[in-house]
Short mmCIF file of C-alpha atoms in Angstrom, two decimals:
data_model
loop_
_atom_site.label_atom_id
_atom_site.label_comp_id
_atom_site.label_asym_id
_atom_site.label_seq_id
_atom_site.Cartn_x
_atom_site.Cartn_y
_atom_site.Cartn_z
CA UNK A 195 22.62 -7.85 -7.72
CA UNK A 196 22.33 -10.99 -9.88
CA UNK A 197 20.74 -10.43 -13.27
CA UNK A 198 17.78 -12.56 -12.18
CA UNK A 199 17.05 -10.43 -9.13
CA UNK A 200 13.60 -8.85 -9.49
CA UNK A 201 12.89 -5.18 -9.87
CA UNK A 202 11.21 -4.01 -6.67
CA UNK A 203 8.16 -1.86 -7.42
CA UNK A 204 6.92 0.13 -4.41
CA UNK A 205 3.24 1.12 -4.54
CA UNK A 206 2.00 3.94 -2.32
CA UNK A 207 -1.44 4.18 -0.76
CA UNK A 208 -4.12 6.79 -0.19
CA UNK A 209 -3.35 10.20 1.35
CA UNK A 210 0.32 9.74 0.39
CA UNK A 211 2.47 9.61 -2.73
CA UNK A 212 5.63 7.94 -4.02
CA UNK A 213 7.75 10.05 -1.66
CA UNK A 214 6.27 8.13 1.27
CA UNK A 215 8.59 5.29 0.28
CA UNK A 216 11.71 7.50 0.12
CA UNK A 217 13.62 6.13 3.15
CA UNK A 218 13.11 2.52 2.03
CA UNK A 219 13.81 3.41 -1.60
CA UNK A 220 17.20 4.83 -0.64
CA UNK A 221 18.14 1.77 1.42
CA UNK A 222 17.23 -0.61 -1.41
CA UNK A 223 19.07 1.46 -4.01
CA UNK A 224 22.14 1.61 -1.78
CA UNK A 225 22.08 -2.20 -1.67
CA UNK A 226 22.11 -2.34 -5.46
CA UNK A 227 18.50 -3.33 -6.08
CA UNK A 228 16.55 -2.14 -9.08
CA UNK A 229 13.68 -0.07 -7.67
CA UNK A 230 10.77 1.78 -9.23
CA UNK A 231 8.14 3.86 -7.39
CA UNK A 232 5.27 4.78 -9.72
CA UNK A 233 2.45 7.21 -8.95
CA UNK A 234 -0.98 5.76 -8.21
CA UNK A 235 -3.88 7.85 -9.62
CA UNK A 236 -6.11 7.09 -6.59
CA UNK A 237 -9.21 7.27 -8.78
CA UNK A 238 -10.66 3.74 -8.69
CA UNK A 239 -9.42 0.33 -7.65
CA UNK A 240 -9.78 -1.08 -11.16
CA UNK A 241 -8.19 1.96 -12.79
CA UNK A 242 -5.34 2.16 -10.30
CA UNK A 243 -4.63 -1.56 -10.64
CA UNK A 244 -4.66 -1.26 -14.44
CA UNK A 245 -2.21 1.64 -14.23
CA UNK A 246 0.20 -0.29 -12.00
CA UNK A 247 -0.15 -3.47 -14.04
CA UNK A 248 0.70 -1.56 -17.21
CA UNK A 249 3.71 -0.03 -15.48
CA UNK A 250 4.89 -3.45 -14.28
CA UNK A 251 4.42 -5.15 -17.64
CA UNK A 252 6.74 -2.62 -19.26
CA UNK A 253 9.58 -3.71 -16.98
CA UNK A 254 11.94 -6.22 -18.53
CA UNK A 255 12.22 -9.18 -16.16
CA UNK A 256 10.64 -10.30 -12.90
CA UNK A 257 9.00 -7.87 -10.49
CA UNK A 258 8.38 -7.99 -6.75
CA UNK A 259 5.36 -5.79 -6.01
CA UNK A 260 5.28 -4.07 -2.61
CA UNK A 261 2.18 -2.18 -1.49
CA UNK A 262 1.45 0.09 1.47
CA UNK A 263 -2.08 0.60 2.81
CA UNK A 264 -4.49 1.03 -0.16
CA UNK A 265 -1.51 0.05 -2.31
CA UNK A 266 -2.03 -3.48 -1.02
CA UNK A 267 -5.49 -3.54 -2.55
CA UNK A 268 -4.02 -2.25 -5.80
CA UNK A 269 -1.36 -4.94 -6.01
CA UNK A 270 -3.93 -7.60 -5.03
CA UNK A 271 -5.43 -6.95 -8.48
CA UNK A 272 -2.38 -5.76 -10.44
CA UNK A 273 -0.25 -8.62 -9.17
CA UNK A 274 -1.75 -11.06 -11.67
CA UNK A 275 0.65 -9.60 -14.26
CA UNK A 276 2.73 -12.46 -15.63
CA UNK A 277 6.11 -11.02 -14.65
CA UNK A 278 5.11 -10.43 -11.01
CA UNK A 279 6.88 -13.10 -8.96
CA UNK A 280 5.81 -12.07 -5.46
CA UNK A 281 3.83 -9.63 -3.34
CA UNK A 282 4.72 -7.81 -0.12
CA UNK A 283 2.03 -6.05 1.92
CA UNK A 284 3.06 -3.31 4.38
CA UNK A 285 0.29 -2.17 6.77
CA UNK A 286 -1.97 -2.99 3.86
CA UNK A 287 -5.29 -4.39 2.70
CA UNK A 288 -5.21 -7.93 1.33
CA UNK A 289 -8.59 -8.26 -0.38
CA UNK A 290 -10.37 -11.42 -1.46
CA UNK A 291 -11.66 -11.54 -5.03
CA UNK A 292 -15.04 -9.79 -5.10
CA UNK A 293 -14.36 -7.97 -1.83
CA UNK A 294 -14.11 -4.19 -1.40
CA UNK A 295 -12.20 -2.06 1.07
CA UNK A 296 -15.47 -1.13 2.72
CA UNK A 297 -16.57 -4.74 3.07
CA UNK A 298 -13.28 -5.86 4.61
CA UNK A 299 -13.11 -2.89 6.99
CA UNK A 300 -16.78 -3.31 7.90
CA UNK A 301 -16.03 -6.55 9.71
CA UNK A 302 -13.92 -4.78 12.32
CA UNK A 303 -14.19 -1.76 14.64
CA UNK A 304 -13.37 1.54 12.95
CA UNK A 305 -9.90 2.99 13.27
CA UNK A 306 -9.43 6.64 14.20
CA UNK A 307 -9.38 7.45 10.48
CA UNK A 308 -13.13 6.92 10.01
CA UNK A 309 -14.09 9.93 12.13
CA UNK A 310 -11.50 12.21 10.55
CA UNK A 311 -12.28 12.18 6.83
CA UNK A 312 -13.15 15.11 4.58
CA UNK A 313 -15.19 14.82 1.37
CA UNK A 314 -14.82 17.20 -1.58
CA UNK A 315 -16.06 17.12 -5.19
CA UNK A 316 -13.74 16.82 -8.17
CA UNK A 317 -14.71 17.25 -11.83
CA UNK A 318 -15.26 14.24 -14.07
CA UNK A 319 -15.46 15.00 -17.78
CA UNK A 320 -18.91 14.23 -19.17
CA UNK A 321 -20.25 12.89 -15.89
CA UNK A 322 -21.36 13.87 -12.42
CA UNK A 323 -18.55 15.14 -10.16
CA UNK A 324 -16.61 12.53 -8.22
CA UNK A 325 -15.87 12.67 -4.50
CA UNK A 326 -12.36 12.96 -3.14
CA UNK A 327 -11.68 11.65 0.36
CA UNK A 328 -8.83 13.04 2.46
CA UNK A 329 -7.84 13.26 6.11
CA UNK A 330 -8.73 16.26 8.28
CA UNK A 331 -5.55 18.32 8.22
CA UNK A 332 -5.36 18.93 11.96
CA UNK A 333 -5.94 15.22 12.67
CA UNK A 334 -3.49 13.97 10.04
CA UNK A 335 -0.35 13.95 12.24
CA UNK A 336 -1.92 11.72 14.90
CA UNK A 337 -4.16 9.58 12.69
CA UNK A 338 -1.93 9.01 9.66
CA UNK A 339 1.59 10.24 10.41
CA UNK A 340 2.12 9.10 13.98
CA UNK A 341 5.74 8.65 14.94
CA UNK A 342 7.00 11.34 12.58
CA UNK A 343 8.39 14.71 13.55
CA UNK A 344 5.43 17.06 13.95
CA UNK A 345 6.80 19.61 11.47
CA UNK A 346 7.22 16.87 8.86
CA UNK A 347 3.73 15.51 9.58
CA UNK A 348 2.23 18.98 9.13
CA UNK A 349 3.83 19.24 5.69
CA UNK A 350 2.46 15.84 4.71
CA UNK A 351 -0.98 16.86 5.98
CA UNK A 352 -1.28 19.76 3.55
CA UNK A 353 0.17 17.83 0.60
CA UNK A 354 -1.77 14.56 0.91
CA UNK A 355 -3.07 12.82 -2.21
CA UNK A 356 -6.82 12.11 -1.83
CA UNK A 357 -8.54 8.85 -2.75
CA UNK A 358 -11.74 8.80 -4.77
CA UNK A 359 -14.71 7.51 -2.77
CA UNK A 360 -15.38 5.10 -5.64
CA UNK A 361 -12.37 3.04 -4.59
CA UNK A 362 -13.85 2.19 -1.19
CA UNK A 363 -16.83 0.31 -2.61
CA UNK A 364 -15.32 -1.28 -5.70
CA UNK A 365 -14.77 -5.06 -5.46
CA UNK A 366 -11.40 -6.54 -6.32
CA UNK A 367 -11.53 -8.33 -9.68
CA UNK A 368 -8.71 -10.69 -8.71
CA UNK A 369 -6.69 -11.84 -5.70
CA UNK A 370 -3.14 -12.26 -6.92
CA UNK A 371 -1.98 -13.70 -3.60
CA UNK A 372 -3.78 -16.91 -4.56
CA UNK A 373 -1.18 -17.61 -7.24
CA UNK A 374 1.85 -15.54 -6.16
CA UNK A 375 3.97 -16.02 -3.01
CA UNK A 376 3.18 -13.25 -0.54
CA UNK A 377 4.54 -11.71 2.64
CA UNK A 378 3.05 -9.18 5.07
CA UNK A 379 3.93 -6.66 7.77
CA UNK A 380 1.34 -5.65 10.36
CA UNK A 381 1.67 -2.17 11.88
CA UNK A 382 0.75 -2.94 15.48
CA UNK A 383 0.15 0.71 16.43
CA UNK A 384 -1.74 1.64 13.25
CA UNK A 385 -4.45 4.33 13.69
CA UNK A 386 -5.30 4.48 9.97
CA UNK A 387 -6.17 0.81 9.42
CA UNK A 388 -7.31 -1.32 12.33
CA UNK A 389 -4.35 -3.73 12.71
CA UNK A 390 -6.85 -6.59 12.97
CA UNK A 391 -7.85 -5.87 9.35
CA UNK A 392 -4.23 -6.42 8.34
CA UNK A 393 -3.86 -9.55 10.50
CA UNK A 394 -7.07 -11.06 9.19
CA UNK A 395 -6.27 -10.42 5.54
CA UNK A 396 -2.79 -11.88 5.81
CA UNK A 397 -3.91 -14.94 7.76
CA UNK A 398 -6.80 -15.64 5.40
CA UNK A 399 -4.44 -15.45 2.43
CA UNK A 400 -1.94 -17.82 4.02
CA UNK A 401 1.06 -15.57 3.46
CA UNK A 402 4.45 -17.23 3.40
CA UNK A 403 5.67 -15.02 6.26
CA UNK A 404 4.05 -12.34 8.44
CA UNK A 405 5.76 -10.12 11.00
CA UNK A 406 4.39 -7.43 13.27
CA UNK A 407 6.21 -4.18 13.96
CA UNK A 408 5.07 -2.11 16.94
CA UNK A 409 4.85 1.04 14.88
CA UNK A 410 2.35 3.40 13.18
CA UNK A 411 0.84 3.38 9.72
CA UNK A 412 3.82 4.92 7.92
CA UNK A 413 6.22 2.12 8.83
CA UNK A 414 8.29 2.90 5.72
CA UNK A 415 9.25 6.20 7.32
CA UNK A 416 9.38 5.29 11.01
CA UNK A 417 10.99 1.85 10.59
CA UNK A 418 12.65 1.92 7.15
CA UNK A 419 15.48 -0.48 7.98
CA UNK A 420 13.08 -3.18 9.19
CA UNK A 421 10.79 -2.74 6.18
CA UNK A 422 13.69 -2.79 3.71
CA UNK A 423 15.11 -5.91 5.37
CA UNK A 424 11.74 -7.66 5.14
CA UNK A 425 11.54 -6.84 1.43
CA UNK A 426 15.04 -8.11 0.73
CA UNK A 427 14.29 -11.27 2.73
CA UNK A 428 11.29 -11.81 0.46
CA UNK A 429 13.57 -11.43 -2.58
CA UNK A 430 15.90 -14.07 -1.12
CA UNK A 431 12.92 -16.34 -0.39
CA UNK A 432 11.58 -16.30 -3.95
CA UNK A 433 11.44 -19.72 -5.59
#
């Protein structure tokens, strides 16, 4: 890769972790790209965005931020970091400044996810307990991990990374797509996010390029070659 080629930072979403990007990570590394896949705390939109922004700003050189699902909301805020040169959204939320996940989703019919969530308390030092949100384990394969081998989906179901309920109602403090070139992939068979939420967010933001893959929410695992190719096309399309 040329020295000027950006580091590709892959940001995972709720109910998943950095390993959700593994198939795409391998393809990009095999092509010689610099890739980093940081953990997202999944505790609040502002806190998660600050964590990713800090991670990005410690990278020497330009960065292409790629976010899946809730990770799209995170990079919408974190992407204002000076060394971020572009944003790629994969089956993701593209929020407007001042908009929350709940507000954006509220404009569209619920996906199957809404009826299959579990709420559990988690301790917060010096404050009232927080609320973790996760997916009903038995529903996880169909709702979140469609298209994967059932045995693999069952493993993911019992190892999911919850998202704090706070994140659903917290407004985005910035919309980095307003100042950074952006690209998006819609998951046409998504049962976690209503695909119309993805389509609307991308269209509203005027993304440079949008494609639709007839696949489920975890496109990075069911269609890794297509996702990796879209990311590398975005790298080639950078000004």
